[in-house]
GROMACS .gro file of C-alpha atoms in nm:
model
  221
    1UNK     CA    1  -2.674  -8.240  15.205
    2UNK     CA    2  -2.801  -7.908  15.293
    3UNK     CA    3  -3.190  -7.817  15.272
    4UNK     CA    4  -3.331  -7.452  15.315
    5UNK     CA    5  -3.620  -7.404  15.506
    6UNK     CA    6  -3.793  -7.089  15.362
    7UNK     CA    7  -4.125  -7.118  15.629
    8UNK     CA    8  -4.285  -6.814  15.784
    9UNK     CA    9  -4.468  -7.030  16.095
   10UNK     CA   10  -4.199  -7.070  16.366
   11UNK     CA   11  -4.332  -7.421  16.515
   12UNK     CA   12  -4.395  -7.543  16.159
   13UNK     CA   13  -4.032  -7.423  16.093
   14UNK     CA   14  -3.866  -7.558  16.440
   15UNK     CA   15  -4.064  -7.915  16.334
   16UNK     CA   16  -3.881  -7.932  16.000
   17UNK     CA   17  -3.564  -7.825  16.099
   18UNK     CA   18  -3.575  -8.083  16.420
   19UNK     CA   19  -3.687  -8.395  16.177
   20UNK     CA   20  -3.471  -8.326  15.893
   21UNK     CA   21  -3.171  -8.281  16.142
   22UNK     CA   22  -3.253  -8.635  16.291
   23UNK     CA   23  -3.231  -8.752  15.916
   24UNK     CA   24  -2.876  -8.638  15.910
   25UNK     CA   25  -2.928  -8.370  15.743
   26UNK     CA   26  -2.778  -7.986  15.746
   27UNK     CA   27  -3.061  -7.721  15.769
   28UNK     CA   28  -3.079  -7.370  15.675
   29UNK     CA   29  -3.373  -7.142  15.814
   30UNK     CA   30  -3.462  -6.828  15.668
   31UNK     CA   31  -3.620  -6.590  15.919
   32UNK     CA   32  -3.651  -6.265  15.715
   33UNK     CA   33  -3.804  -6.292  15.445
   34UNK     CA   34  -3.695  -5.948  15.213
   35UNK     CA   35  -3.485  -6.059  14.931
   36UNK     CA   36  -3.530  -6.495  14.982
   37UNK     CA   37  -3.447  -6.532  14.634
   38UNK     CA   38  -3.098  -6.356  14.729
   39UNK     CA   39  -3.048  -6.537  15.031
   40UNK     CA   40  -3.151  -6.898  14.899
   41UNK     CA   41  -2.891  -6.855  14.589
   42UNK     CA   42  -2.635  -6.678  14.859
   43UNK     CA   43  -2.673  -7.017  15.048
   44UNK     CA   44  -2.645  -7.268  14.758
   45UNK     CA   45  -2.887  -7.547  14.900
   46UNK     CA   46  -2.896  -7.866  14.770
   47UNK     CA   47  -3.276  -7.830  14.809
   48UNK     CA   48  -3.550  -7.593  14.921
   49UNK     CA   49  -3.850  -7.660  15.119
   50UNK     CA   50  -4.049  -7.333  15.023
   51UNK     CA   51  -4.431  -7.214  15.205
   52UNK     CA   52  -4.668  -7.089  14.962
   53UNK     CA   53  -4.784  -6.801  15.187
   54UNK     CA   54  -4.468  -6.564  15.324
   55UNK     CA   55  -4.498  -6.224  15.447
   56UNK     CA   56  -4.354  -6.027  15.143
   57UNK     CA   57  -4.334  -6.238  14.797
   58UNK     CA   58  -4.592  -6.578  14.806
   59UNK     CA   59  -4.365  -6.898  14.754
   60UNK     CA   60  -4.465  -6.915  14.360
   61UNK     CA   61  -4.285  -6.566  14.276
   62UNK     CA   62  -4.026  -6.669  14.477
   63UNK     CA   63  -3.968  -6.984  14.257
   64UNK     CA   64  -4.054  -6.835  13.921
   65UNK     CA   65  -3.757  -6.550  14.037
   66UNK     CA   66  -3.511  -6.834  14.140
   67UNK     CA   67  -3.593  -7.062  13.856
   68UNK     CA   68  -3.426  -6.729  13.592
   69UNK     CA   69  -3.083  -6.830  13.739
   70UNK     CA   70  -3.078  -7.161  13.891
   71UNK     CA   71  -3.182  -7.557  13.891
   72UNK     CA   72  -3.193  -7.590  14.285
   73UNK     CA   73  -3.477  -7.807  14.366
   74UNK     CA   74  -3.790  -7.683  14.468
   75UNK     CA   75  -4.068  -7.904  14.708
   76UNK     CA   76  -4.387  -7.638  14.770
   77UNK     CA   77  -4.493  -7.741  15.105
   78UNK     CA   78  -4.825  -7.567  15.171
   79UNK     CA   79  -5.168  -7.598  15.358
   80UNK     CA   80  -5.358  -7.514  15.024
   81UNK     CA   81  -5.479  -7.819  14.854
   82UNK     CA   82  -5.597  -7.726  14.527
   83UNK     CA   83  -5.566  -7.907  14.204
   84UNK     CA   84  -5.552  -7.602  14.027
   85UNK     CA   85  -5.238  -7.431  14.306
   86UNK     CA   86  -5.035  -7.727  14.256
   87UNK     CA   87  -5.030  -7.761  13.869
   88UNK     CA   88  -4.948  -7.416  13.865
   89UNK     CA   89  -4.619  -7.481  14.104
   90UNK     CA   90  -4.517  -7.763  13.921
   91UNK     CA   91  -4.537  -7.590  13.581
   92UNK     CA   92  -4.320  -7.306  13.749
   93UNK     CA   93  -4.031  -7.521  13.806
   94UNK     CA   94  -4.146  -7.683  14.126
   95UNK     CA   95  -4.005  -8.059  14.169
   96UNK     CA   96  -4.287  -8.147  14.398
   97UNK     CA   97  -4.565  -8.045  14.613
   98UNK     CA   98  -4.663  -8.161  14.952
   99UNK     CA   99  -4.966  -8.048  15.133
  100UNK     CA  100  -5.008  -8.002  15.582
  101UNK     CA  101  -5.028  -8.168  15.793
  102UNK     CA  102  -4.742  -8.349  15.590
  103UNK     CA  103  -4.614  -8.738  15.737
  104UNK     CA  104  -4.284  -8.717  15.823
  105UNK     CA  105  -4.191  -9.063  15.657
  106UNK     CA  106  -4.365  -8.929  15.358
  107UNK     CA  107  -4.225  -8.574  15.356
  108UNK     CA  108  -3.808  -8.772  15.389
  109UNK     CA  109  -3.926  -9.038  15.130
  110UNK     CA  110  -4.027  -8.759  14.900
  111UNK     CA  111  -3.731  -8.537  14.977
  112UNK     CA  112  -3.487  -8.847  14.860
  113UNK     CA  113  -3.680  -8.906  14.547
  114UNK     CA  114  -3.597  -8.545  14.470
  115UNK     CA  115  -3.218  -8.584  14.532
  116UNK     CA  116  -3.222  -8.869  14.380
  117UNK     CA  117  -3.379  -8.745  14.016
  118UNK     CA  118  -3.169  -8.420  14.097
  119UNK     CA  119  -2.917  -8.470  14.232
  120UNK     CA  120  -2.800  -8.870  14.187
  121UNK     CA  121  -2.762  -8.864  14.508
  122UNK     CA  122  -2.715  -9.241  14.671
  123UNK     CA  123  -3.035  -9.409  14.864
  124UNK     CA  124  -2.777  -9.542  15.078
  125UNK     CA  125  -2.737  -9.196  15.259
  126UNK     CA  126  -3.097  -9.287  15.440
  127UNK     CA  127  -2.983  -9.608  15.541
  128UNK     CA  128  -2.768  -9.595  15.896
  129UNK     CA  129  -2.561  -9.932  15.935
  130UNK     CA  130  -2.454 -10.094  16.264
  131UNK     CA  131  -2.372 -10.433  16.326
  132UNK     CA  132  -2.550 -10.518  15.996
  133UNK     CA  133  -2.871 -10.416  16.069
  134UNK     CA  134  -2.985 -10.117  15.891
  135UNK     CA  135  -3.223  -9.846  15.961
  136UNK     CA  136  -3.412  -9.685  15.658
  137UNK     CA  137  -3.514  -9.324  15.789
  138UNK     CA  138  -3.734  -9.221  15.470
  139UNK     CA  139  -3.956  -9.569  15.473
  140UNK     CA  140  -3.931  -9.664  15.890
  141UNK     CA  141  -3.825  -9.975  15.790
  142UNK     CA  142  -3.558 -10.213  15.912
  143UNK     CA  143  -3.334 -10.427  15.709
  144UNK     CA  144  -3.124 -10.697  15.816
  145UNK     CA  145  -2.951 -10.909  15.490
  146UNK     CA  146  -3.289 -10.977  15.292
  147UNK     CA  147  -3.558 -10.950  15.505
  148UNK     CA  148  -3.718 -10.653  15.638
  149UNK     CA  149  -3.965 -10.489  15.867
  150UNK     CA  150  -4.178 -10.214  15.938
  151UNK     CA  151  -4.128  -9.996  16.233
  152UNK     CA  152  -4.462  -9.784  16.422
  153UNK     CA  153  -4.360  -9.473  16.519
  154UNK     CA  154  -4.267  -9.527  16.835
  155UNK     CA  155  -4.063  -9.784  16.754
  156UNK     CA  156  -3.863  -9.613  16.473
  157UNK     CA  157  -3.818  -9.311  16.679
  158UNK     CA  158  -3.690  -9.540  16.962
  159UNK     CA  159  -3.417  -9.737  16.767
  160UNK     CA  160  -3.306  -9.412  16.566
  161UNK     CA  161  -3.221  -9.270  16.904
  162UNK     CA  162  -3.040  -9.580  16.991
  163UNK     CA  163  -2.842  -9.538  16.590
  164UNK     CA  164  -2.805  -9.214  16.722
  165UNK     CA  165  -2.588  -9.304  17.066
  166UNK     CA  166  -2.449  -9.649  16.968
  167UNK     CA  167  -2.183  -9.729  17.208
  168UNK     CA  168  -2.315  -9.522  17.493
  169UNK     CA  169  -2.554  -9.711  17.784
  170UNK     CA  170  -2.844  -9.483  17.755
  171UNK     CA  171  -3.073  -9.433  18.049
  172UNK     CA  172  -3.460  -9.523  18.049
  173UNK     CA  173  -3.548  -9.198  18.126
  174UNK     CA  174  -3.356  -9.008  17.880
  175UNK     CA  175  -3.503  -9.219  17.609
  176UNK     CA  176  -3.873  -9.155  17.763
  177UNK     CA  177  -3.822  -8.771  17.725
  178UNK     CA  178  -3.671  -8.804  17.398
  179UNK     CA  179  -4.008  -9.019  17.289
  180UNK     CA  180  -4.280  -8.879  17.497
  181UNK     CA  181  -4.136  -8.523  17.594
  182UNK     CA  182  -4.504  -8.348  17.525
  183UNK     CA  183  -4.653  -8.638  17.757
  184UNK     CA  184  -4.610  -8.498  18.150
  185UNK     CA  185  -4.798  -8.805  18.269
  186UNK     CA  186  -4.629  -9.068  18.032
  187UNK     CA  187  -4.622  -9.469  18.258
  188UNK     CA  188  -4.266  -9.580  18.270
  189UNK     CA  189  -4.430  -9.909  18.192
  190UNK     CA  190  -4.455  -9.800  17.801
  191UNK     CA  191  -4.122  -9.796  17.701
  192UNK     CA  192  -4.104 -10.167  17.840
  193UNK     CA  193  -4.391 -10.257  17.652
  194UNK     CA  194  -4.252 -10.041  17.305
  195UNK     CA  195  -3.881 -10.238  17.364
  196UNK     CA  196  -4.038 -10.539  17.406
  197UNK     CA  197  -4.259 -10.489  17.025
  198UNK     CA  198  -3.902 -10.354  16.858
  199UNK     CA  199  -3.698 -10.671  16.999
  200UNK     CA  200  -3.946 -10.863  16.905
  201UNK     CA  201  -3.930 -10.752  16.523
  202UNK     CA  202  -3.581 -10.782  16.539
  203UNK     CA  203  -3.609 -11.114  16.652
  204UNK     CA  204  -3.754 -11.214  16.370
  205UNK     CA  205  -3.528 -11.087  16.104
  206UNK     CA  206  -3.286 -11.341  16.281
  207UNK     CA  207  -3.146 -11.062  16.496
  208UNK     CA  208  -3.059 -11.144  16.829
  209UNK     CA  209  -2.933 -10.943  17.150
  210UNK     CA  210  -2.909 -10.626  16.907
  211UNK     CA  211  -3.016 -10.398  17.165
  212UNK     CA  212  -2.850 -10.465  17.536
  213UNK     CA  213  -3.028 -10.434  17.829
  214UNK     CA  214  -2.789 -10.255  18.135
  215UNK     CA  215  -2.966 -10.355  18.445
  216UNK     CA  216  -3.072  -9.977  18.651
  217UNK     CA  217  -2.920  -9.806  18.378
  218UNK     CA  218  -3.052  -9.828  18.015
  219UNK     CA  219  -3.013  -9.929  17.675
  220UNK     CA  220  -2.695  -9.980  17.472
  221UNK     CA  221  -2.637 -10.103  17.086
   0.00000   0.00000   0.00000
């Protein structure tokens, strides 16, 4: 599934297109923004994540131009709040609206609910599978047969990085960048104490010796 990004803030953008790629997802940036309603119906998305505020149309002409010759589904994500802004996107042809600072298990449950209506697209494409445990990237939630649990942050960005290298023996300190890279003076100590927490949880789904402990090395699943 491919989403556009159509965002004029580069860190904003760079943010989106890093968590929707970790949902498995392809991304499309737009960086020049003359002619977006062109260049989103050149690309074909199979959904748009549009700003409100862009340097030459604002995101509602944008969508009132794309909605005269296509269906592609529309989330406004914006900083402005107002009652009155959103009802006016909406009645436009937006499918949703989503203000900043936006949670990113919010923003990916929201995106599938869109797909979903749109689309028909599966909820199993959120769900990544590996020795029968499955990881639920739009809810942080793990499933194993019928019992389930939910995941902190931390945690759910630890064991999606482990979905994401199953098979390999990951070292500690790969997996400590990958969860604390803004964090120069991070203790080595908390990914023990965050491992400990997730095997825990797994534990009691009935889940045992999921994630494998390589002595000096790392982590494997």
């Amino acid at each position: 599934m491919n989403i556009l990004i159509v965002e004029d803030e580069k860190n904003v953008r760079n943010e989106l297109k890093r968590l929707l790629e970790n949902a498995f997802f392809k991304v499309t940036v737009i960086e020049k923004f003359e002619h977006v309603v062109d260049q989103i119906l050149d690309c074909s998305p199979d959904l748009v994540l549009l700003d409100l505020k862009l340097p030459d149309q604002d995101g509602q002409t944008i969508c009132r131009s794309l909605r005269q010759t296509s269906a592609i589904p529309v989330i406004f994500l914006t900083s402005d709040n107002s009652v009155m802004t959103e009802l006016d996107c909406i009645l436009l042809g937006g499918d949703d609206f989503i203000t900043k600072p936006y949670t990113p298990s919010l923003l990916l449950a929201r995106i599938q609910a869109v797909l979903k209506r749109t689309i028909n697209q599966p909820s199993e494409q959120f769900l990544l599978t590996h020795k029968d445990l499955s990881l639920n990237i739009s809810t942080y939630k793990v499933l194993f047969k019928s019992e389930e649990a939910e995941l902190t942050k931390t945690e759910f960005k630890l064991l999606h990085y482990l979905f994401q290298r199953k098979g390999e023996v990951i070292p500690r300190m790969d997996i400590i960048v990958y969860l604390w890279d803004n964090d120069v003076f991070i203790d080595d100590n908390a990914l023990s104490v965050n491992m400990t927490r997730l095997r825990n949880k797994l534990e009691a789904l009935g889940v045992s010796d999921f994630i494998q402990t390589k002595r000096g090395v790392g982590y494997q699943i």
